[in-house]
Amino acid sequence: MAEIDYSKRSFNYYPTNAIVFAKCIDGRWTKPEVTPDFNFSLHCFAGVFHYAPSCFEGLKAYRGVDGRVRLFRPDENAKRMQSSATYLDMPAPTMEMFIDMCVMCVQANWEHIPSYESGASLYLRPVLFGINPQLGIKSAKDVMFAVMASGVGTYSGGKSLTAVSAVMSRNYDRAATYGSGGYKLGANYAQSLHAYNLAHKMGYRELLFLDSATHSHIEEFGSSNFFGIKHGCYITPNSPSVLPSITNKSLRKVAEEFGLKVERRTIFVDELETFEEVNSCGTAVVITPISRIDDKATLESGTITREYRYSETCGPISEKLYNRIVGIQKGLEEDTYGWCMFVNDPK
Ligand code: PLP
Ligand code: COI
């Protein structure tokens, strides 16, 4: 295979060898299959085409400095998918099945795992969706679970830790107060697509969502959680309508290890001006520093009501957190928490 220049890749779909799938029909799971066929044949009345009984996950396989391949906390992704499926009242894979199929997918795409030196990774996208034909509004009875992979570069396509701009407004919400924001449902992302497109057209990389009830406090970015640093504190929103990020959960541990005070609480918009460092965090974005947040009454408006400026480079504390977490993922630092799971070379 020709050498791939991963520095030219962003967070995108790039062809790999195979996917792994299994179906749950009438409560019984089929044996997981590895296939080079990337097309599913589905009944056109399948629930997924109508009422969005669909959830997904995202995790990465990293090639470490020692050449070994690691998955980062796949048990957490399995649990989150189970919680998303429970919310949708549909069947979910067991934790063992979820992890086994992720491992099978990594092994089937072994030569697509980027080298350690490239700084890139093999992104796994487990998806779970309703396949039984239906017309009435009901949860899916039968589901397909598939794990796909793509060798990805950074989320922005630039160098790691490149700062990006964000915008927030009060006329698009991601998640309702008592809605589904705390689950990783496809439907949540559908709600953000139009607003994202508008933000991108205006030159912003990120979109920061506020709480839908009052639009007075920070929830999260469209792709990731929010965290800010000030006065030796790691501060991140505490809201049931924010996705419980595995990266954020891990960073809170690492922050404590570094002697930072960790606060999960309401962050009012006005507090934005007091942060020394502001970042997005997640599997895809890792830690991405935010250089500026523009506040607009409406996303379409040409007027910026207020702007919050941060450094154009990653702040020192955020960089330390980045180095520790990425160090664990890539075998540069001792995995004192037992977060990594090794995947063996299939050959
Ligand atoms: N918030 C949103 C909306 C996301 O899409 C993601 C990505 O999965 C995250 C947060 C970060 O979650 P995690 O760290 O588990 O990838
Ligand atoms: C991830 O970070 O794994 C995600 O799923 C975010 C993606 C939707 C941009």
Coordinates of N, CA, C and O in Angstrom, one line a residue, residues 163-335:
A163 N -5.5 26.5 17.7 CA -6.7 27.2 18.2 C -7.7 27.5 17.2 O -7.4 27.8 16.0
V164 N -9.0 27.4 17.5 CA -10.1 27.7 16.5 C -11.1 28.7 17.1 O -11.1 28.9 18.3
S165 N -11.9 29.3 16.2 CA -12.8 30.3 16.7 C -14.2 29.6 16.8 O -14.5 28.6 16.2
A166 N -15.0 30.2 17.7 CA -16.4 29.6 17.9 C -17.4 30.8 18.0 O -17.0 31.9 18.2
V167 N -18.6 30.4 17.7 CA -19.7 31.4 17.8 C -20.8 30.8 18.6 O -21.0 29.6 18.7
M168 N -21.6 31.7 19.3 CA -22.8 31.3 20.0 C -23.9 32.2 19.7 O -23.7 33.4 19.3
S169 N -25.1 31.7 19.7 CA -26.3 32.6 19.5 C -27.4 32.1 20.3 O -27.3 31.1 21.1
R170 N -28.5 32.8 20.2 CA -29.7 32.4 21.0 C -30.9 31.9 20.2 O -32.0 31.7 20.7
N171 N -30.6 31.7 18.9 CA -31.8 31.2 18.1 C -31.6 29.8 17.5 O -32.4 29.4 16.7
Y172 N -30.6 29.1 18.0 CA -30.6 27.6 17.7 C -30.2 26.9 19.0 O -29.2 27.2 19.6
D173 N -30.9 25.8 19.3 CA -30.6 25.0 20.5 C -30.2 23.6 20.0 O -30.7 23.1 19.0
R174 N -29.3 23.0 20.8 CA -29.0 21.6 20.5 C -29.9 20.6 21.2 O -30.3 19.6 20.6
A175 N -30.2 20.9 22.4 CA -30.9 20.0 23.2 C -31.9 20.7 24.2 O -31.5 21.7 24.8
A176 N -33.0 20.1 24.3 CA -34.1 20.7 25.2 C -33.7 20.3 26.6 O -33.0 19.4 26.9
T177 N -34.2 21.1 27.5 CA -33.9 21.0 29.0 C -34.2 19.5 29.4 O -33.3 18.9 30.1
Y178 N -35.3 19.0 29.1 CA -35.6 17.6 29.5 C -35.5 16.7 28.3 O -36.2 15.7 28.2
G179 N -34.7 17.0 27.3 CA -34.6 16.3 26.1 C -33.4 15.2 26.1 O -33.0 14.7 27.1
S180 N -32.9 15.0 24.9 CA -32.0 13.8 24.7 C -30.5 14.2 24.6 O -29.7 13.4 24.2
G181 N -30.2 15.4 25.0 CA -28.8 15.9 24.9 C -27.7 15.0 25.6 O -26.6 15.0 25.2
G182 N -28.2 14.4 26.7 CA -27.2 13.6 27.4 C -27.0 12.2 26.9 O -26.3 11.4 27.5
Y183 N -27.5 11.9 25.7 CA -27.4 10.6 25.0 C -26.8 10.9 23.6 O -26.9 12.0 23.1
K184 N -26.1 9.9 23.1 CA -25.4 10.1 21.8 C -26.3 9.6 20.7 O -26.1 8.6 20.1
L185 N -27.4 10.4 20.4 CA -28.3 10.1 19.4 C -28.1 10.8 18.1 O -27.7 12.0 18.2
G186 N -28.3 10.1 17.0 CA -28.1 10.8 15.7 C -29.0 12.1 15.7 O -28.6 13.1 15.1
A187 N -30.2 12.0 16.3 CA -31.2 13.1 16.2 C -30.6 14.3 16.8 O -30.9 15.4 16.4
N188 N -29.7 14.2 17.8 CA -29.1 15.5 18.4 C -28.3 16.2 17.4 O -28.2 17.4 17.4
Y189 N -27.6 15.4 16.6 CA -26.7 16.1 15.6 C -27.5 16.6 14.5 O -27.1 17.7 13.9
A190 N -28.6 16.0 14.1 CA -29.5 16.5 13.1 C -29.9 17.9 13.5 O -30.0 18.9 12.6
Q191 N -30.2 18.1 14.7 CA -30.6 19.4 15.2 C -29.6 20.5 15.1 O -29.9 21.7 15.2
S192 N -28.3 20.1 15.0 CA -27.3 21.1 14.9 C -26.8 21.4 13.5 O -26.0 22.3 13.3
L193 N -27.2 20.6 12.6 CA -26.6 20.7 11.2 C -26.8 22.1 10.6 O -25.8 22.6 10.1
H194 N -28.0 22.6 10.6 CA -28.2 23.8 9.9 C -27.4 25.0 10.6 O -26.8 25.8 9.9
A195 N -27.5 25.0 11.9 CA -26.7 26.0 12.6 C -25.2 25.9 12.4 O -24.5 26.9 12.2
Y196 N -24.8 24.7 12.3 CA -23.3 24.4 12.0 C -23.0 25.0 10.6 O -21.9 25.6 10.5
N197 N -23.8 24.7 9.7 CA -23.6 25.2 8.3 C -23.5 26.7 8.3 O -22.6 27.2 7.6
L198 N -24.4 27.3 9.0 CA -24.3 28.8 9.1 C -23.0 29.3 9.7 O -22.4 30.2 9.2
A199 N -22.7 28.6 10.8 CA -21.4 29.0 11.5 C -20.2 28.9 10.6 O -19.4 29.7 10.5
H200 N -20.2 27.7 9.9 CA -19.0 27.5 9.0 C -19.0 28.5 7.9 O -17.9 29.0 7.6
K201 N -20.1 28.8 7.3 CA -20.2 29.8 6.3 C -19.6 31.1 6.7 O -19.1 31.9 6.0
M202 N -19.8 31.4 8.0 CA -19.3 32.7 8.5 C -17.8 32.6 9.0 O -17.3 33.5 9.6
G203 N -17.2 31.4 8.8 CA -15.8 31.3 9.1 C -15.5 30.7 10.4 O -14.3 30.7 10.8
Y204 N -16.5 30.3 11.2 CA -16.3 29.8 12.5 C -16.1 28.3 12.4 O -16.8 27.6 11.7
R205 N -15.2 27.7 13.3 CA -15.0 26.2 13.2 C -16.0 25.6 14.2 O -16.4 24.4 14.1
E206 N -16.3 26.3 15.3 CA -17.1 25.7 16.3 C -18.4 26.5 16.7 O -18.4 27.7 16.5
L207 N -19.3 25.8 17.2 CA -20.6 26.4 17.6 C -20.8 26.0 19.0 O -20.8 24.9 19.4
L208 N -21.0 27.1 19.9 CA -21.2 26.8 21.3 C -22.7 26.9 21.6 O -23.3 28.0 21.3
F209 N -23.2 25.9 22.2 CA -24.7 25.9 22.5 C -24.9 26.3 23.9 O -24.1 26.0 24.8
L210 N -26.0 27.1 24.1 CA -26.4 27.5 25.5 C -27.5 26.7 25.9 O -28.1 26.0 25.1
D211 N -27.9 26.8 27.2 CA -29.1 26.0 27.7 C -30.3 26.5 27.0 O -30.5 27.8 26.8
S212 N -31.2 25.6 26.6 CA -32.3 26.0 25.8 C -33.4 26.8 26.6 O -34.2 27.5 26.0
A213 N -33.4 26.6 27.9 CA -34.5 27.3 28.7 C -34.3 28.8 28.8 O -35.2 29.6 28.7
T214 N -33.0 29.1 29.1 CA -32.8 30.6 29.5 C -31.7 31.2 28.6 O -31.5 32.4 28.6
H215 N -31.0 30.4 27.8 CA -29.9 30.9 27.0 C -28.9 31.8 27.8 O -28.4 32.8 27.3
S216 N -28.7 31.4 29.0 CA -27.8 32.2 29.9 C -26.6 31.4 30.3 O -25.7 32.0 30.9
H217 N -26.6 30.1 30.2 CA -25.4 29.4 30.5 C -24.9 28.4 29.5 O -25.6 28.0 28.6
I218 N -23.6 28.1 29.6 CA -22.9 27.3 28.6 C -23.3 25.9 28.7 O -23.3 25.3 29.8
E219 N -23.6 25.3 27.5 CA -23.8 23.8 27.5 C -22.5 23.1 26.9 O -21.7 22.7 27.7
E220 N -22.5 23.1 25.6 CA -21.3 22.4 25.0 C -21.2 22.8 23.5 O -22.1 23.5 23.0
F221 N -20.1 22.4 22.9 CA -19.9 22.7 21.5 C -20.7 21.6 20.8 O -21.0 20.5 21.3
G222 N -20.9 21.8 19.5 CA -21.6 20.8 18.7 C -20.9 19.5 18.5 O -21.5 18.5 18.3
S223 N -19.6 19.5 18.7 CA -18.8 18.3 18.5 C -18.1 17.8 19.8 O -17.5 16.8 19.8
S224 N -18.3 18.5 20.9 CA -17.4 18.3 22.0 C -17.9 19.1 23.3 O -18.7 20.0 23.2
N225 N -17.3 18.7 24.4 CA -17.6 19.4 25.7 C -16.8 20.7 25.8 O -15.8 20.9 25.1
F226 N -17.2 21.5 26.7 CA -16.5 22.8 27.0 C -15.8 22.6 28.3 O -16.3 22.1 29.3
F227 N -14.5 23.1 28.4 CA -13.9 23.3 29.7 C -13.0 24.6 29.7 O -12.5 25.0 28.7
G228 N -13.1 25.2 30.9 CA -12.3 26.5 31.0 C -11.3 26.3 32.2 O -11.6 25.5 33.1
I229 N -10.3 27.1 32.2 CA -9.3 27.1 33.2 C -9.2 28.5 33.8 O -9.1 29.4 33.0
K230 N -9.2 28.6 35.1 CA -8.9 29.9 35.8 C -8.5 29.6 37.2 O -9.1 28.7 37.9
H231 N -7.6 30.4 37.7 CA -7.2 30.4 39.1 C -6.9 28.9 39.6 O -7.4 28.5 40.7
G232 N -6.3 28.1 38.8 CA -6.0 26.8 39.2 C -7.2 25.8 39.2 O -7.2 24.8 39.9
C233 N -8.3 26.2 38.5 CA -9.5 25.4 38.5 C -9.8 24.9 37.1 O -9.6 25.6 36.1
Y234 N -10.2 23.6 37.0 CA -10.7 23.1 35.8 C -12.3 23.1 35.9 O -12.8 22.5 36.8
I235 N -12.9 23.9 35.0 CA -14.3 24.2 35.2 C -15.1 23.7 33.9 O -14.7 24.1 32.8
T236 N -16.1 22.9 34.2 CA -16.9 22.4 33.0 C -18.3 22.3 33.4 O -18.7 22.2 34.6
P237 N -19.2 22.5 32.5 CA -20.7 22.6 32.8 C -21.2 21.3 33.4 O -20.7 20.2 33.0
N238 N -22.2 21.4 34.2 CA -22.8 20.2 34.8 C -24.3 20.3 34.4 O -25.0 21.1 34.9
S239 N -24.7 19.6 33.4 CA -26.0 19.7 32.9 C -26.5 18.4 32.3 O -25.7 17.7 31.6
P240 N -27.7 18.0 32.6 CA -28.2 16.7 32.0 C -28.4 16.7 30.5 O -28.5 15.7 29.9
S241 N -28.4 17.9 29.9 CA -28.5 18.0 28.5 C -27.2 18.1 27.7 O -27.2 18.4 26.5
V242 N -26.1 17.9 28.5 CA -24.8 17.8 27.8 C -24.3 16.4 27.7 O -24.6 15.6 28.7
L243 N -23.7 16.0 26.6 CA -23.2 14.6 26.5 C -22.1 14.3 27.5 O -21.2 15.1 27.6
P244 N -22.3 13.3 28.3 CA -21.2 12.9 29.2 C -20.0 12.4 28.5 O -19.9 11.2 28.1
S245 N -19.1 13.3 28.2 CA -17.9 13.0 27.4 C -16.9 12.2 28.2 O -16.5 12.5 29.4
I246 N -16.4 11.2 27.6 CA -15.4 10.3 28.2 C -14.0 11.0 28.3 O -13.3 10.8 29.2
T247 N -13.8 11.8 27.3 CA -12.5 12.6 27.4 C -12.6 13.6 28.6 O -11.6 13.7 29.3
N248 N -13.7 14.3 28.7 CA -13.8 15.2 29.8 C -13.7 14.5 31.2 O -13.0 15.0 32.1
K249 N -14.4 13.4 31.3 CA -14.3 12.6 32.5 C -12.9 12.2 32.8 O -12.4 12.3 34.0
S250 N -12.1 11.8 31.8 CA -10.7 11.5 32.0 C -9.9 12.7 32.3 O -9.0 12.6 33.2
L251 N -10.2 13.8 31.7 CA -9.4 15.0 31.9 C -9.6 15.5 33.4 O -8.7 16.0 34.0
R252 N -10.8 15.3 33.9 CA -11.1 15.7 35.2 C -10.2 15.0 36.2 O -9.7 15.5 37.2
K253 N -10.0 13.7 35.9 CA -9.1 12.9 36.8 C -7.7 13.4 36.7 O -7.0 13.5 37.7
V254 N -7.2 13.6 35.4 CA -5.9 14.1 35.2 C -5.7 15.5 35.8 O -4.6 15.8 36.4
A255 N -6.7 16.3 35.7 CA -6.6 17.7 36.3 C -6.4 17.5 37.9 O -5.6 18.2 38.4
E256 N -7.1 16.6 38.5 CA -7.0 16.4 39.9 C -5.6 15.9 40.3 O -5.0 16.4 41.2
E257 N -5.1 15.0 39.4 CA -3.7 14.5 39.6 C -2.7 15.7 39.5 O -1.7 15.6 40.3
F258 N -3.0 16.7 38.7 CA -2.1 17.8 38.6 C -2.3 18.9 39.7 O -1.8 20.0 39.7
G259 N -3.2 18.6 40.6 CA -3.5 19.5 41.7 C -4.5 20.6 41.4 O -4.6 21.6 42.1
L260 N -5.2 20.5 40.2 CA -6.2 21.5 39.9 C -7.5 21.2 40.7 O -7.7 20.0 40.9
K261 N -8.2 22.2 41.0 CA -9.5 22.0 41.6 C -10.5 21.7 40.4 O -10.4 22.4 39.4
V262 N -11.3 20.8 40.6 CA -12.3 20.5 39.5 C -13.7 20.9 39.9 O -14.2 20.5 40.9
E263 N -14.3 21.7 39.0 CA -15.6 22.2 39.3 C -16.5 21.8 38.2 O -16.2 22.2 37.0
R264 N -17.6 21.1 38.5 CA -18.7 20.8 37.5 C -19.9 21.6 37.9 O -20.5 21.3 38.9
R265 N -20.2 22.7 37.2 CA -21.2 23.5 37.7 C -21.8 24.4 36.6 O -21.3 24.3 35.4
T266 N -22.8 25.2 36.9 CA -23.3 26.1 35.9 C -22.3 27.2 35.5 O -21.7 27.7 36.4
I267 N -22.1 27.4 34.3 CA -21.2 28.5 33.8 C -22.0 29.5 33.1 O -22.5 29.2 32.0
F268 N -22.3 30.6 33.7 CA -23.0 31.7 33.0 C -22.2 32.3 32.0 O -21.0 32.4 32.1
V269 N -22.8 32.8 30.9 CA -22.1 33.3 29.8 C -21.1 34.4 30.2 O -20.0 34.4 29.7
D270 N -21.5 35.3 31.1 CA -20.7 36.4 31.5 C -19.3 35.9 32.1 O -18.3 36.6 32.0
E271 N -19.3 34.7 32.6 CA -18.1 34.2 33.2 C -17.0 33.9 32.1 O -15.8 33.8 32.4
L272 N -17.5 33.9 30.8 CA -16.5 33.6 29.7 C -15.3 34.5 29.7 O -14.2 34.2 29.4
E273 N -15.6 35.8 30.2 CA -14.5 36.8 30.1 C -13.4 36.5 31.2 O -12.4 37.1 31.1
T274 N -13.8 35.7 32.1 CA -12.8 35.5 33.2 C -11.9 34.3 33.1 O -11.0 34.1 33.8
F275 N -12.1 33.5 32.0 CA -11.3 32.3 31.9 C -9.9 32.6 31.3 O -9.8 33.5 30.4
E276 N -8.9 31.9 31.8 CA -7.6 32.1 31.3 C -7.4 31.2 30.0 O -6.6 31.6 29.1
E277 N -8.0 30.1 30.0 CA -7.9 29.2 28.9 C -9.3 28.6 28.7 O -10.0 28.2 29.6
V278 N -9.6 28.4 27.4 CA -10.9 27.8 27.0 C -10.7 26.8 26.0 O -9.9 27.0 25.0
N279 N -11.3 25.6 26.1 CA -11.0 24.5 25.2 C -12.3 23.7 24.9 O -13.2 23.7 25.7
S280 N -12.3 23.0 23.8 CA -13.3 22.0 23.5 C -12.5 20.7 23.8 O -11.3 20.6 23.6
C281 N -13.3 19.6 24.2 CA -12.6 18.3 24.4 C -13.6 17.2 24.0 O -14.8 17.3 24.2
G282 N -13.0 16.2 23.4 CA -13.7 15.0 23.0 C -12.8 14.1 22.2 O -11.6 14.4 22.0
T283 N -13.3 12.9 21.8 CA -12.5 12.0 21.1 C -12.0 12.5 19.8 O -10.8 12.5 19.5
A284 N -12.8 13.1 19.0 CA -12.4 13.6 17.7 C -11.6 14.9 17.9 O -10.5 15.0 17.2
V285 N -12.0 15.8 18.7 CA -11.2 17.1 18.8 C -10.0 17.0 19.8 O -9.2 17.9 19.9
V286 N -9.9 15.9 20.6 CA -9.0 15.7 21.7 C -9.1 16.9 22.6 O -10.1 17.0 23.3
I287 N -8.1 17.8 22.7 CA -8.3 19.1 23.3 C -8.0 20.1 22.2 O -7.0 20.1 21.5
T288 N -9.0 20.9 21.9 CA -8.8 22.0 20.9 C -9.0 23.3 21.6 O -10.1 23.6 22.1
P289 N -7.9 24.1 21.6 CA -8.1 25.4 22.2 C -9.0 26.4 21.4 O -9.1 26.3 20.2
I290 N -9.7 27.2 22.2 CA -10.6 28.1 21.5 C -10.0 29.5 21.6 O -9.6 30.0 22.8
S291 N -9.8 30.2 20.5 CA -9.1 31.4 20.5 C -10.1 32.6 20.7 O -9.7 33.7 21.1
R292 N -11.4 32.3 20.4 CA -12.3 33.4 20.4 C -13.7 32.9 20.4 O -14.0 31.9 19.7
I293 N -14.6 33.5 21.1 CA -16.0 33.2 21.1 C -16.8 34.5 20.8 O -16.7 35.4 21.5
D294 N -17.5 34.5 19.7 CA -18.4 35.6 19.3 C -19.8 35.3 19.7 O -20.3 34.3 19.5
D295 N -20.4 36.3 20.4 CA -21.8 36.1 20.9 C -22.7 37.0 20.0 O -22.4 38.2 19.8
K296 N -23.6 36.3 19.4 CA -24.6 36.9 18.5 C -26.0 36.7 19.0 O -26.3 35.6 19.4
A297 N -26.9 37.7 18.8 CA -28.3 37.5 19.2 C -28.9 36.4 18.3 O -29.5 35.5 18.8
T298 N -28.6 36.5 17.0 CA -29.0 35.4 16.1 C -27.8 35.1 15.3 O -26.9 35.9 15.0
L299 N -27.7 33.8 14.9 CA -26.6 33.3 14.1 C -26.5 34.0 12.8 O -25.4 34.3 12.3
E300 N -27.6 34.4 12.2 CA -27.7 35.0 10.9 C -27.2 36.5 10.9 O -26.8 37.1 9.9
S301 N -27.3 37.1 12.1 CA -27.0 38.5 12.2 C -25.6 38.8 11.9 O -24.7 38.1 12.3
G302 N -25.3 40.0 11.3 CA -24.0 40.4 11.0 C -23.3 41.1 12.3 O -22.1 41.3 12.3
T303 N -24.1 41.3 13.3 CA -23.6 42.0 14.5 C -23.2 41.1 15.6 O -23.9 40.2 16.0
I304 N -22.0 41.3 16.0 CA -21.4 40.6 17.2 C -21.8 41.4 18.4 O -21.3 42.5 18.6
T305 N -22.6 40.9 19.3 CA -23.0 41.6 20.5 C -21.8 41.7 21.5 O -21.6 42.8 22.1
R306 N -21.0 40.7 21.6 CA -19.9 40.7 22.6 C -18.9 39.6 22.1 O -19.3 38.6 21.5
E307 N -17.6 39.9 22.3 CA -16.6 38.9 21.9 C -15.7 38.6 23.0 O -15.3 39.5 23.8
Y308 N -15.3 37.4 23.1 CA -14.4 36.9 24.2 C -13.2 36.4 23.5 O -13.3 35.6 22.6
R309 N -12.0 36.9 23.9 CA -10.8 36.6 23.2 C -9.9 35.8 24.2 O -9.7 36.1 25.3
Y310 N -9.3 34.8 23.6 CA -8.3 34.0 24.4 C -7.0 33.9 23.5 O -7.0 34.4 22.4
S311 N -6.1 33.2 24.0 CA -4.8 33.1 23.3 C -4.9 32.3 22.0 O -5.8 31.4 21.9
E312 N -4.1 32.7 21.0 CA -4.1 32.0 19.7 C -3.4 30.7 19.8 O -3.4 29.9 18.9
T313 N -2.7 30.4 21.0 CA -2.0 29.2 21.2 C -2.6 28.5 22.4 O -3.3 29.1 23.2
C314 N -2.3 27.2 22.5 CA -2.9 26.4 23.7 C -2.3 27.0 25.0 O -1.1 27.2 25.1
G315 N -3.2 27.1 26.0 CA -2.7 27.6 27.3 C -1.8 26.5 27.9 O -1.9 25.3 27.6
P316 N -1.0 27.0 28.9 CA 0.0 26.0 29.5 C -0.6 24.9 30.3 O -0.2 23.8 30.2
I317 N -1.7 25.2 31.0 CA -2.4 24.1 31.8 C -3.1 23.1 30.8 O -2.9 21.9 31.0
S318 N -3.7 23.6 29.8 CA -4.4 22.8 28.9 C -3.4 21.9 28.1 O -3.7 20.7 27.8
E319 N -2.3 22.5 27.8 CA -1.2 21.7 27.1 C -0.7 20.6 28.0 O -0.5 19.4 27.5
K320 N -0.6 20.8 29.3 CA -0.1 19.8 30.2 C -1.2 18.7 30.3 O -0.8 17.5 30.3
L321 N -2.4 19.0 30.3 CA -3.5 18.0 30.3 C -3.5 17.2 29.0 O -3.6 16.0 29.0
Y322 N -3.3 17.9 27.9 CA -3.2 17.3 26.6 C -2.1 16.2 26.6 O -2.3 15.1 26.2
N323 N -0.9 16.7 27.0 CA 0.2 15.8 27.0 C 0.0 14.5 27.8 O 0.5 13.4 27.5
R324 N -0.6 14.7 29.0 CA -0.8 13.6 29.9 C -1.8 12.6 29.2 O -1.6 11.4 29.2
I325 N -2.9 13.1 28.7 CA -4.0 12.2 28.2 C -3.5 11.5 26.9 O -3.6 10.3 26.7
V326 N -2.9 12.3 26.0 CA -2.4 11.7 24.8 C -1.2 10.8 25.1 O -1.0 9.7 24.5
G327 N -0.4 11.2 26.1 CA 0.7 10.3 26.5 C 0.2 8.9 27.0 O 0.8 7.9 26.7
I328 N -0.9 8.9 27.7 CA -1.5 7.6 28.1 C -2.0 6.9 26.9 O -1.7 5.7 26.8
Q329 N -2.7 7.6 26.0 CA -3.3 6.9 24.9 C -2.2 6.3 24.0 O -2.4 5.3 23.3
K330 N -1.0 6.9 23.9 CA 0.0 6.5 23.0 C 1.2 5.8 23.7 O 2.3 5.6 23.1
G331 N 1.0 5.4 25.0 CA 2.1 4.7 25.6 C 3.3 5.4 26.0 O 4.3 4.9 26.3
L332 N 3.2 6.8 26.0 CA 4.4 7.6 26.4 C 4.4 7.8 27.9 O 5.4 8.1 28.5
E333 N 3.2 7.7 28.5 CA 3.1 7.9 30.0 C 2.5 6.7 30.6 O 1.7 5.9 29.9
E334 N 2.8 6.4 31.8 CA 2.2 5.3 32.5 C 0.7 5.4 32.6 O 0.2 6.4 33.0
D335 N 0.0 4.3 32.3 CA -1.4 4.3 32.3 C -1.9 3.9 33.7 O -2.4 2.8 33.9

